[in-house]
CSV table of C-alpha atoms and ligand atoms in Angstrom, one decimal:
chain,number,residue,atom,x,y,z
A,645,UNK,CA,-13.1,-11.7,-18.1
A,646,UNK,CA,-14.5,-12.4,-14.9
A,647,UNK,CA,-12.0,-11.2,-12.0
A,648,UNK,CA,-12.1,-12.5,-8.7
A,649,UNK,CA,-10.2,-10.4,-6.3
A,650,UNK,CA,-9.6,-11.8,-3.0
A,651,UNK,CA,-8.5,-9.1,-0.5
A,652,UNK,CA,-9.0,-10.5,3.0
A,653,UNK,CA,-8.4,-7.8,5.7
A,654,UNK,CA,-8.3,-4.9,3.3
A,655,UNK,CA,-11.9,-4.2,2.3
A,656,UNK,CA,-12.3,-1.5,-0.4
A,657,UNK,CA,-15.0,0.1,1.4
A,658,UNK,CA,-12.4,0.6,4.3
A,659,UNK,CA,-11.7,3.8,6.2
A,660,UNK,CA,-8.5,4.5,6.1
A,661,UNK,CA,-5.3,5.5,7.8
A,662,UNK,CA,-5.8,3.4,10.8
A,663,UNK,CA,-3.9,0.5,11.3
A,664,UNK,CA,-4.3,-1.8,9.2
A,665,UNK,CA,-6.1,0.0,6.6
A,666,UNK,CA,-4.2,2.0,3.9
A,667,UNK,CA,-2.1,0.8,0.4
A,668,UNK,CA,-4.1,-2.4,0.0
A,669,UNK,CA,-7.5,-1.0,0.5
A,670,UNK,CA,-6.7,1.8,-2.2
A,671,UNK,CA,-4.8,-0.7,-4.3
A,672,UNK,CA,-7.7,-3.3,-4.7
A,673,UNK,CA,-10.1,-0.4,-4.6
A,674,UNK,CA,-8.9,0.9,-7.8
A,675,UNK,CA,-7.7,-1.8,-9.7
A,676,UNK,CA,-11.2,-3.0,-9.2
A,677,UNK,CA,-12.7,0.0,-10.9
A,678,UNK,CA,-10.2,0.4,-13.7
A,679,UNK,CA,-10.6,-3.1,-14.8
A,680,UNK,CA,-14.2,-2.7,-14.3
A,681,UNK,CA,-13.7,0.2,-16.6
A,682,UNK,CA,-11.7,-1.8,-19.2
A,683,UNK,CA,-14.7,-4.0,-19.4
A,684,UNK,CA,-14.3,-6.7,-17.2
A,685,UNK,CA,-16.8,-7.9,-14.2
A,686,UNK,CA,-14.7,-7.9,-11.0
A,687,UNK,CA,-15.8,-9.4,-7.8
A,688,UNK,CA,-13.9,-8.5,-4.3
A,689,UNK,CA,-14.0,-11.1,-1.7
A,690,UNK,CA,-13.1,-9.9,1.8
A,691,UNK,CA,-13.6,-11.4,5.4
A,692,UNK,CA,-16.9,-10.3,6.6
A,693,UNK,CA,-15.8,-7.7,9.8
A,694,UNK,CA,-19.7,-6.6,10.9
A,695,UNK,CA,-22.7,-8.4,11.2
A,696,UNK,CA,-24.2,-5.5,9.5
A,697,UNK,CA,-22.8,-5.9,6.4
A,698,UNK,CA,-24.8,-7.5,3.4
A,699,UNK,CA,-23.7,-10.5,2.1
A,700,UNK,CA,-22.8,-8.2,-1.6
A,701,UNK,CA,-22.3,-4.2,-2.2
A,702,UNK,CA,-22.3,-2.5,-5.2
A,703,UNK,CA,-19.1,-0.6,-5.1
A,704,UNK,CA,-18.6,0.4,-8.5
A,705,UNK,CA,-20.1,-0.3,-12.3
A,706,UNK,CA,-19.2,-4.0,-13.0
A,707,UNK,CA,-17.0,-4.1,-9.6
A,708,UNK,CA,-19.2,-5.9,-6.4
A,709,UNK,CA,-17.6,-6.3,-3.0
A,710,UNK,CA,-18.7,-9.9,-1.2
A,711,UNK,CA,-18.3,-10.4,2.3
A,712,UNK,CA,-17.9,-14.0,3.1
A,713,UNK,CA,-17.9,-15.2,6.7
A,714,UNK,CA,-15.1,-16.4,8.1
A,715,UNK,CA,-14.3,-16.0,11.8
A,716,UNK,CA,-16.4,-13.5,14.5
A,717,UNK,CA,-18.1,-11.1,12.5
A,718,UNK,CA,-16.3,-7.9,14.0
A,719,UNK,CA,-12.4,-6.4,13.6
A,720,UNK,CA,-9.5,-8.8,14.1
A,721,UNK,CA,-5.9,-7.4,13.6
A,722,UNK,CA,-4.6,-8.8,10.4
A,723,UNK,CA,-1.8,-10.6,11.8
A,724,UNK,CA,-4.7,-12.8,13.5
A,725,UNK,CA,-6.2,-13.8,10.4
A,726,UNK,CA,-4.5,-16.8,9.5
A,727,UNK,CA,-6.9,-19.7,11.3
A,728,UNK,CA,-9.9,-18.0,9.1
A,729,UNK,CA,-8.4,-18.2,5.9
A,730,UNK,CA,-9.8,-22.3,5.2
A,731,UNK,CA,-13.3,-20.9,5.8
A,732,UNK,CA,-12.5,-18.1,3.5
A,733,UNK,CA,-11.4,-20.1,0.9
A,734,UNK,CA,-14.4,-22.5,1.4
A,735,UNK,CA,-16.8,-19.4,0.8
A,736,UNK,CA,-14.9,-18.2,-2.2
A,737,UNK,CA,-15.4,-21.4,-3.8
A,738,UNK,CA,-19.1,-21.8,-3.0
A,739,UNK,CA,-19.6,-18.4,-4.9
A,740,UNK,CA,-17.4,-19.5,-7.9
A,741,UNK,CA,-19.8,-22.7,-8.2
A,742,UNK,CA,-22.3,-20.1,-9.4
A,743,UNK,CA,-20.3,-17.6,-10.9
A,744,UNK,CA,-16.6,-19.1,-12.5
A,745,UNK,CA,-13.9,-16.7,-13.1
A,746,UNK,CA,-11.5,-16.7,-15.6
A,747,UNK,CA,-8.5,-15.4,-13.3
A,748,UNK,CA,-8.2,-14.7,-9.6
A,749,UNK,CA,-6.1,-12.3,-8.2
A,750,UNK,CA,-4.6,-12.4,-4.3
A,751,UNK,CA,-3.5,-9.6,-2.5
A,752,UNK,CA,-1.2,-9.9,0.9
A,753,UNK,CA,-0.2,-13.7,1.5
A,754,UNK,CA,-3.2,-14.9,3.7
A,755,UNK,CA,-5.2,-14.1,1.1
A,756,UNK,CA,-2.8,-15.6,-1.7
A,757,UNK,CA,-4.0,-18.8,0.7
A,758,UNK,CA,-7.5,-18.7,0.3
A,759,UNK,CA,-7.1,-18.0,-3.1
A,760,UNK,CA,-5.1,-21.1,-4.2
A,761,UNK,CA,-7.4,-23.1,-1.7
A,762,UNK,CA,-10.0,-22.2,-3.4
A,763,UNK,CA,-8.6,-22.8,-7.0
A,764,UNK,CA,-8.2,-26.3,-6.0
A,765,UNK,CA,-11.3,-26.8,-4.7
A,766,UNK,CA,-13.3,-25.5,-8.1
A,767,UNK,CA,-13.4,-28.0,-10.7
A,768,UNK,CA,-12.4,-25.5,-13.6
A,769,UNK,CA,-10.0,-23.5,-11.6
A,770,UNK,CA,-9.4,-20.0,-12.4
A,771,UNK,CA,-5.2,-18.5,-13.4
A,772,UNK,CA,-4.5,-17.7,-9.9
A,773,UNK,CA,-2.0,-14.0,-9.7
A,774,UNK,CA,-0.4,-13.0,-6.5
A,775,UNK,CA,0.5,-9.3,-5.4
A,776,UNK,CA,2.0,-9.5,-1.8
A,777,UNK,CA,2.0,-5.8,-1.0
A,778,UNK,CA,4.4,-6.9,2.1
A,779,UNK,CA,6.8,-9.6,2.2
A,780,UNK,CA,7.4,-11.3,5.9
A,781,UNK,CA,10.8,-11.8,5.2
A,782,UNK,CA,11.4,-7.7,4.9
A,783,UNK,CA,9.5,-7.4,7.9
A,784,UNK,CA,11.1,-9.8,9.8
A,785,UNK,CA,14.8,-8.1,8.3
A,786,UNK,CA,13.6,-5.0,10.0
A,787,UNK,CA,11.3,-5.1,12.6
A,788,UNK,CA,12.8,-8.7,14.1
A,789,UNK,CA,11.1,-9.3,17.6
A,790,UNK,CA,8.5,-6.7,16.6
A,791,UNK,CA,7.0,-8.4,13.7
A,792,UNK,CA,3.4,-9.5,15.4
A,793,UNK,CA,3.1,-12.0,12.1
A,794,UNK,CA,2.2,-15.3,12.6
A,795,UNK,CA,5.6,-17.5,12.3
A,796,UNK,CA,3.9,-20.0,10.0
A,797,UNK,CA,4.0,-16.6,7.3
A,798,UNK,CA,7.7,-17.8,7.2
A,799,UNK,CA,6.8,-20.8,4.8
A,800,UNK,CA,3.6,-20.3,3.6
A,801,UNK,CA,4.2,-16.9,2.1
A,802,UNK,CA,6.9,-18.3,0.1
A,803,UNK,CA,4.8,-21.1,-0.9
A,804,UNK,CA,2.2,-18.9,-2.3
A,805,UNK,CA,4.7,-17.4,-4.2
A,806,UNK,CA,5.7,-20.4,-5.9
A,807,UNK,CA,2.1,-21.8,-5.9
A,808,UNK,CA,0.4,-18.9,-8.0
A,809,UNK,CA,1.0,-19.1,-11.4
A,810,UNK,CA,1.8,-15.6,-11.6
A,811,UNK,CA,3.4,-12.8,-9.2
A,812,UNK,CA,2.9,-9.3,-9.6
A,813,UNK,CA,5.9,-7.3,-7.8
A,814,UNK,CA,5.0,-3.5,-7.4
A,815,UNK,CA,8.6,-2.3,-7.9
A,816,UNK,CA,11.9,-3.6,-8.9
A,817,UNK,CA,13.1,-4.5,-5.4
A,818,UNK,CA,10.6,-6.7,-4.9
A,819,UNK,CA,11.0,-8.5,-7.6
A,820,UNK,CA,14.9,-9.3,-6.5
A,821,UNK,CA,13.3,-10.6,-2.9
A,822,UNK,CA,10.8,-13.0,-4.7
A,823,UNK,CA,13.6,-14.3,-6.6
A,824,UNK,CA,15.5,-14.9,-3.7
A,825,UNK,CA,12.0,-16.8,-2.2
A,826,UNK,CA,12.4,-19.4,-4.8
A,827,UNK,CA,9.8,-17.7,-7.4
A,828,UNK,CA,10.7,-18.4,-10.7
A,829,UNK,CA,11.8,-15.0,-12.9
A,830,UNK,CA,9.5,-15.9,-15.8
A,831,UNK,CA,6.6,-15.7,-13.5
A,832,UNK,CA,7.3,-12.5,-12.1
A,833,UNK,CA,5.6,-9.3,-13.5
A,834,UNK,CA,6.6,-5.7,-12.4
A,835,UNK,CA,3.8,-3.8,-12.3
A,836,UNK,CA,3.4,-0.4,-9.9
A,837,UNK,CA,0.5,1.0,-7.9
A,838,UNK,CA,-1.1,3.7,-9.6
A,839,UNK,CA,-2.4,7.1,-8.4
A,840,UNK,CA,-5.8,8.8,-9.1
A,841,UNK,CA,-5.1,11.5,-11.2
A,842,UNK,CA,-8.2,13.3,-11.2
A,843,UNK,CA,-8.4,13.7,-7.4
A,844,UNK,CA,-5.1,14.2,-6.6
A,845,UNK,CA,-4.1,17.4,-8.6
A,846,UNK,CA,-1.9,20.4,-8.3
A,847,UNK,CA,-4.5,22.8,-9.0
A,848,UNK,CA,-7.4,23.5,-6.3
A,849,UNK,CA,-8.3,24.3,-3.4
A,850,UNK,CA,-5.5,24.3,-0.3
A,851,UNK,CA,-6.4,23.8,3.1
A,852,UNK,CA,-5.2,26.9,5.9
A,853,UNK,CA,-1.6,26.8,6.9
A,854,UNK,CA,0.5,29.1,8.8
A,855,UNK,CA,3.4,31.4,7.3
A,856,UNK,CA,6.2,28.7,8.0
A,857,UNK,CA,7.0,26.5,5.1
A,858,UNK,CA,4.9,23.6,5.8
A,859,UNK,CA,6.5,19.6,6.1
A,860,UNK,CA,3.5,16.8,5.0
A,861,UNK,CA,3.6,13.7,6.4
A,862,UNK,CA,0.4,11.1,5.6
A,863,UNK,CA,0.2,7.6,6.0
A,864,UNK,CA,-1.2,4.5,8.7
A,865,UNK,CA,0.6,5.5,12.2
A,866,UNK,CA,2.8,2.4,12.9
A,867,UNK,CA,6.5,2.5,13.9
A,868,UNK,CA,8.5,1.7,10.3
A,869,UNK,CA,7.0,4.5,8.8
A,870,UNK,CA,9.5,6.5,10.5
A,871,UNK,CA,7.5,9.5,11.7
A,872,UNK,CA,9.7,9.5,14.5
A,873,UNK,CA,12.8,10.1,12.7
A,874,UNK,CA,10.9,13.3,11.0
A,875,UNK,CA,9.8,14.7,14.1
A,876,UNK,CA,13.2,14.3,15.2
A,877,UNK,CA,14.4,15.9,12.1
A,878,UNK,CA,12.0,19.2,12.7
A,879,UNK,CA,13.7,19.5,16.1
A,880,UNK,CA,17.4,19.3,14.5
A,881,UNK,CA,15.9,22.1,12.1
A,882,UNK,CA,14.9,24.2,15.0
A,883,UNK,CA,18.1,24.0,16.7
A,884,UNK,CA,19.6,25.3,13.5
A,885,UNK,CA,17.2,28.0,12.9
A,886,UNK,CA,15.4,27.0,10.2
A,887,UNK,CA,11.5,27.4,10.8
A,888,UNK,CA,9.5,25.0,9.5
A,889,UNK,CA,5.9,23.5,10.6
A,890,UNK,CA,5.2,19.6,10.7
A,891,UNK,CA,1.6,17.9,9.9
A,892,UNK,CA,0.9,14.7,10.3
A,893,UNK,CA,-2.1,12.6,9.0
A,894,UNK,CA,-3.0,9.5,9.8
A,895,UNK,CA,-3.4,7.3,13.1
A,896,UNK,CA,-6.3,6.5,14.8
A,897,UNK,CA,-7.8,3.1,16.6
A,898,UNK,CA,-10.3,0.8,14.4
A,899,UNK,CA,-12.7,0.9,17.5
A,900,UNK,CA,-12.4,4.7,18.8
A,901,UNK,CA,-9.9,3.8,21.7
A,902,UNK,CA,-6.4,5.3,21.7
A,903,UNK,CA,-3.9,4.7,19.4
A,904,UNK,CA,-0.6,3.5,20.5
A,905,UNK,CA,1.6,4.8,17.8
A,906,UNK,CA,-0.1,8.2,18.2
A,907,UNK,CA,0.4,8.4,21.9
A,908,UNK,CA,4.2,7.2,21.5
A,909,UNK,CA,4.7,10.2,18.7
A,910,UNK,CA,3.0,12.7,20.8
A,911,UNK,CA,5.7,12.3,23.5
A,912,UNK,CA,8.4,12.3,21.5
A,913,UNK,CA,6.9,16.1,20.0
A,914,UNK,CA,7.3,16.8,24.1
A,915,UNK,CA,11.0,15.0,24.2
A,916,UNK,CA,12.0,16.9,21.6
A,917,UNK,CA,10.3,20.4,22.5
A,918,UNK,CA,8.6,20.7,19.2
A,919,UNK,CA,5.0,21.1,20.3
A,920,UNK,CA,4.9,25.0,19.0
A,921,UNK,CA,5.7,23.4,15.2
A,922,UNK,CA,4.5,19.8,15.5
A,923,UNK,CA,0.8,19.0,14.7
A,924,UNK,CA,-0.6,15.3,15.0
A,925,UNK,CA,-4.1,15.6,12.9
A,926,UNK,CA,-5.0,11.7,13.4
A,927,UNK,CA,-6.5,10.4,10.1
A,928,UNK,CA,-8.4,12.1,7.5
A,929,UNK,CA,-11.0,10.5,4.8
A,930,UNK,CA,-9.2,10.4,1.4
A,931,UNK,CA,-11.4,13.0,-0.1
A,932,UNK,CA,-9.8,15.4,1.9
A,933,UNK,CA,-6.3,15.0,1.2
A,934,UNK,CA,-5.6,16.9,-1.5
A,935,UNK,CA,-6.2,20.8,-0.4
A,936,UNK,CA,-3.9,19.0,2.3
A,937,UNK,CA,-1.2,17.6,0.1
A,938,UNK,CA,-1.3,21.4,-1.5
A,939,UNK,CA,-0.6,23.3,1.6
A,940,UNK,CA,2.3,21.7,1.3
A,941,UNK,CA,6.0,23.2,0.1
A,942,UNK,CA,7.1,19.3,0.6
A,943,UNK,CA,6.2,16.2,2.0
A,944,UNK,CA,8.6,13.0,3.8
A,945,UNK,CA,8.3,9.7,3.3
A,946,UNK,CA,10.7,8.3,5.3
A,947,UNK,CA,9.9,4.9,6.6
A,948,UNK,CA,12.2,2.1,7.6
A,949,UNK,CA,11.2,-0.2,4.3
A,950,UNK,CA,8.2,0.4,1.8
A,951,UNK,CA,6.9,-2.6,-0.3
A,952,UNK,CA,5.2,0.5,-2.8
A,953,UNK,CA,4.1,3.5,-1.0
A,954,UNK,CA,1.3,5.4,-2.6
A,955,UNK,CA,1.5,8.6,-0.5
A,956,UNK,CA,4.5,9.7,-2.7
A,957,UNK,CA,2.4,9.0,-5.9
A,958,UNK,CA,-0.2,11.3,-4.4
A,959,UNK,CA,1.9,13.7,-3.1
A,960,UNK,CA,3.7,14.1,-6.9
A,961,UNK,CA,0.4,14.3,-8.2
A,962,UNK,CA,-0.6,17.3,-6.6
A,963,UNK,CA,3.0,18.7,-7.7
A,964,UNK,CA,4.6,18.7,-4.4
A,965,UNK,CA,8.3,17.7,-3.9
A,966,UNK,CA,8.7,14.6,-1.9
A,967,UNK,CA,11.8,13.7,0.6
A,968,UNK,CA,11.7,9.7,0.2
A,969,UNK,CA,13.7,7.3,2.0
A,970,UNK,CA,15.7,4.8,-0.7
A,971,UNK,CA,13.9,1.7,0.0
A,972,UNK,CA,11.5,-0.5,-1.5
A,973,UNK,CA,9.0,0.9,-3.7
A,974,UNK,CA,9.9,4.4,-3.2
A,975,UNK,CA,13.6,3.8,-5.3
A,976,UNK,CA,11.3,3.3,-8.5
A,977,UNK,CA,8.8,6.1,-8.0
A,978,UNK,CA,10.8,9.4,-6.6
A,979,UNK,CA,13.7,10.5,-8.6
A,980,UNK,CA,16.9,11.9,-7.1
A,981,UNK,CA,17.0,15.4,-8.0
A,982,UNK,CA,14.1,15.2,-10.1
A,983,UNK,CA,10.9,15.1,-8.3
A,984,UNK,CA,12.2,14.8,-5.0
A,985,UNK,CA,15.2,13.9,-2.7
A,986,UNK,CA,16.6,10.2,-1.0
A,987,UNK,CA,17.5,9.6,2.1
A,988,UNK,CA,18.8,7.1,4.0
A,989,UNK,CA,16.3,5.3,6.5
A,990,UNK,CA,16.2,5.8,9.9
A,991,UNK,CA,18.7,9.0,9.5
A,992,UNK,CA,17.0,12.3,10.9
A,993,UNK,CA,20.0,14.6,10.4
A,994,UNK,CA,19.5,13.5,6.4
A,995,UNK,CA,15.6,14.3,6.2
A,996,UNK,CA,16.4,17.9,8.4
A,997,UNK,CA,19.4,18.3,5.6
A,998,UNK,CA,17.1,17.4,2.8
A,999,UNK,CA,14.3,19.3,3.8
A,1000,UNK,CA,16.3,22.4,4.2
A,1001,UNK,CA,17.5,21.9,0.9
A,1002,UNK,CA,13.8,22.3,-0.3
A,1003,UNK,CA,12.6,25.2,1.6
A,1004,UNK,CA,15.6,27.0,0.9
A,1005,UNK,CA,14.9,27.3,-2.5
A,1006,UNK,CA,11.1,27.5,-3.1
A,1007,UNK,CA,11.6,27.2,-7.0
A,1008,UNK,CA,13.9,24.4,-6.8
A,1009,UNK,CA,10.9,22.5,-4.9
A,1010,UNK,CA,8.5,23.8,-7.3
A,1011,UNK,CA,10.4,22.4,-10.4
A,1012,UNK,CA,10.7,18.9,-8.7
A,1013,UNK,CA,7.0,19.1,-7.8
A,1014,UNK,CA,6.3,19.6,-11.3
A,1015,UNK,CA,8.6,17.3,-12.5
A,1016,UNK,CA,7.1,14.6,-10.2
A,1017,UNK,CA,3.3,15.8,-11.7
A,1018,UNK,CA,4.7,14.8,-15.1
A,1019,UNK,CA,6.2,11.7,-13.9
A,1020,UNK,CA,3.2,10.2,-12.4
A,1021,UNK,CA,0.9,11.2,-15.1
A,1022,UNK,CA,3.4,9.9,-17.5
A,1023,UNK,CA,3.5,6.3,-15.4
A,1024,UNK,CA,1.5,5.8,-12.4
A,1025,UNK,CA,-2.8,6.0,-14.0
A,1026,UNK,CA,-4.7,3.3,-12.9
A,1027,UNK,CA,-5.5,3.0,-16.1
A,1028,UNK,CA,-1.9,2.4,-16.9
A,1029,UNK,CA,-1.9,-0.1,-14.1
A,1030,UNK,CA,-5.0,-2.2,-14.8
A,1031,UNK,CA,-3.9,-2.4,-18.9
A,1032,UNK,CA,-0.5,-4.0,-17.8
A,1033,UNK,CA,-2.3,-6.0,-15.3
A,1034,UNK,CA,-4.9,-7.1,-18.1
A,1035,UNK,CA,-1.9,-7.8,-20.1
A,1036,UNK,CA,-0.3,-10.1,-17.4
A,1037,UNK,CA,-3.9,-12.0,-16.3
A,1038,UNK,CA,-4.0,-12.9,-20.8
A,1039,UNK,CA,-0.4,-13.9,-20.4
A,1040,UNK,CA,-1.1,-16.1,-17.5
A,1041,UNK,CA,-4.3,-17.2,-19.1
A,1042,UNK,CA,-2.3,-18.6,-22.4
A,1043,UNK,CA,0.3,-20.0,-20.5
A,1044,UNK,CA,0.6,-24.3,-19.1
A,1045,UNK,CA,-0.9,-24.0,-15.8
A,1046,UNK,CA,2.6,-25.0,-13.7
A,1047,UNK,CA,1.7,-24.5,-10.6
A,1048,UNK,CA,-1.3,-23.7,-8.4
A,1049,UNK,CA,-1.4,-27.1,-6.3
A,1050,UNK,CA,-1.9,-27.7,-2.6
A,1051,UNK,CA,1.0,-30.6,-2.7
A,1052,UNK,CA,3.3,-27.9,-4.4
A,1053,UNK,CA,3.0,-25.5,-1.5
A,1054,UNK,CA,3.1,-28.7,1.0
A,1055,UNK,CA,6.3,-29.0,-0.3
A,1056,UNK,CA,7.7,-26.1,1.5
A,1057,UNK,CA,5.1,-26.2,4.9
B,2472,UDP,N1,-4.5,7.5,3.7
B,2472,UDP,C1,-5.9,8.2,4.2
B,2472,UDP,N2,-6.1,8.8,5.3
B,2472,UDP,C2,-5.1,9.0,6.1
B,2472,UDP,C3,-3.7,8.1,6.1
B,2472,UDP,C4,-3.6,7.4,5.2
B,2472,UDP,O1,-6.4,8.3,3.2
B,2472,UDP,O2,-5.4,9.6,7.5
B,2472,UDP,C5,-4.2,6.8,2.8
B,2472,UDP,C6,-3.3,7.4,1.5
B,2472,UDP,O3,-4.1,8.3,1.3
B,2472,UDP,C7,-2.7,6.4,1.1
B,2472,UDP,C8,-3.0,5.4,1.4
B,2472,UDP,O4,-3.9,5.7,3.1
B,2472,UDP,O5,-3.6,6.5,-0.1
B,2472,UDP,C9,-1.4,4.5,2.5
B,2472,UDP,O6,-1.0,4.1,1.1
B,2472,UDP,P1,0.7,3.8,1.5
B,2472,UDP,O7,1.2,2.7,0.4
B,2472,UDP,O8,1.4,5.1,1.3
B,2472,UDP,O9,0.9,2.9,2.4
B,2472,UDP,P2,0.5,1.7,3.4
B,2472,UDP,O10,-0.6,1.9,4.3
B,2472,UDP,O11,-0.1,0.3,2.0
B,2472,UDP,O12,1.9,1.1,4.2
């Protein structure tokens, strides 16, 4: 099959860990590569954010990244990209004139708009699938006025869900949300994200660490990731005489400026009096992460909400137990009492208690970590995710086209 992926802000070529570069970049890169390994031709369309980028880059065997001109060729925050989607759609449709795809798969709601519009502008349109990676309705519920998404997201995003031939949800929680948005259940497939099991593995080098048990947090540094809660938990443990160190990896400004969230977290570290046991290390390339995961006794993921969460899979792949908020994708991936411990979001006491449970019983922690590795090996390899995605593509190609027109989306505008 010829497969077009559209990922407007999240290029497979980006550096990870900044405010707008994380799981979606990893997902698109790994899924495209794994589909190409199955013999498909994949083009990933992304917005040109640097004038020096060539039109097309060979990313992996069978995978090309195509930079489409849409707005200024420089970094633009993802929440400001909506006005450029018509130009992105036009550029994609032009490319399809010479390379007509069988399937087009949009990633994130704005890419969905561009994908559907490009399909509408194509004489023999591809089947259109959509993965949201995050839903505005959930973001608004948790972030309220702090949500910087454009207001149009509220009606355009459900329109993309209803307009696509099939929506791929990455976890069961997201499938429930999509149903509430009016996406028919028979057009939703649940396929998780995956993890690179060769790269993230329990055996190998271990990063240097101190004598205290090490708690690790990895991710983009944005408030909803709940890193502040983890810092507070460390202070509660210190007050209880439980001595642990916390390493936080991630964060960094796109143009080398300061990162406001890292600054906020640094202030919290000072306020809670835990500067002697918390290190904010900033962004690391993914190639450097496995030894860092292996240097930890446990990994904490304490988001307020989480559409999927690849970090817990990486931690489990490295054989580490995970303390996770019981939200979104983490409900499916982390099994309470078997591969980690679930806690309520925004509850520093609960995070502290869960960390304590694992550091006082290293044998149990090791058991949970080993079970985590077995779980991801059985369910979350990218090869398995790609095979499931291919099945969803084939099922969509066989189904009669029921949607995917601008008129369908116009009805909800
Ligand atoms: N990541 C990284 N370096 C960093 C911070 C994060 O490579 O300094 C990667 C991390 O390994 C993971 C991804 O960014 O693969 C984050 O994905 P996740 O799904 O957990 O969160 P999202 O960014 O999608 O909210």
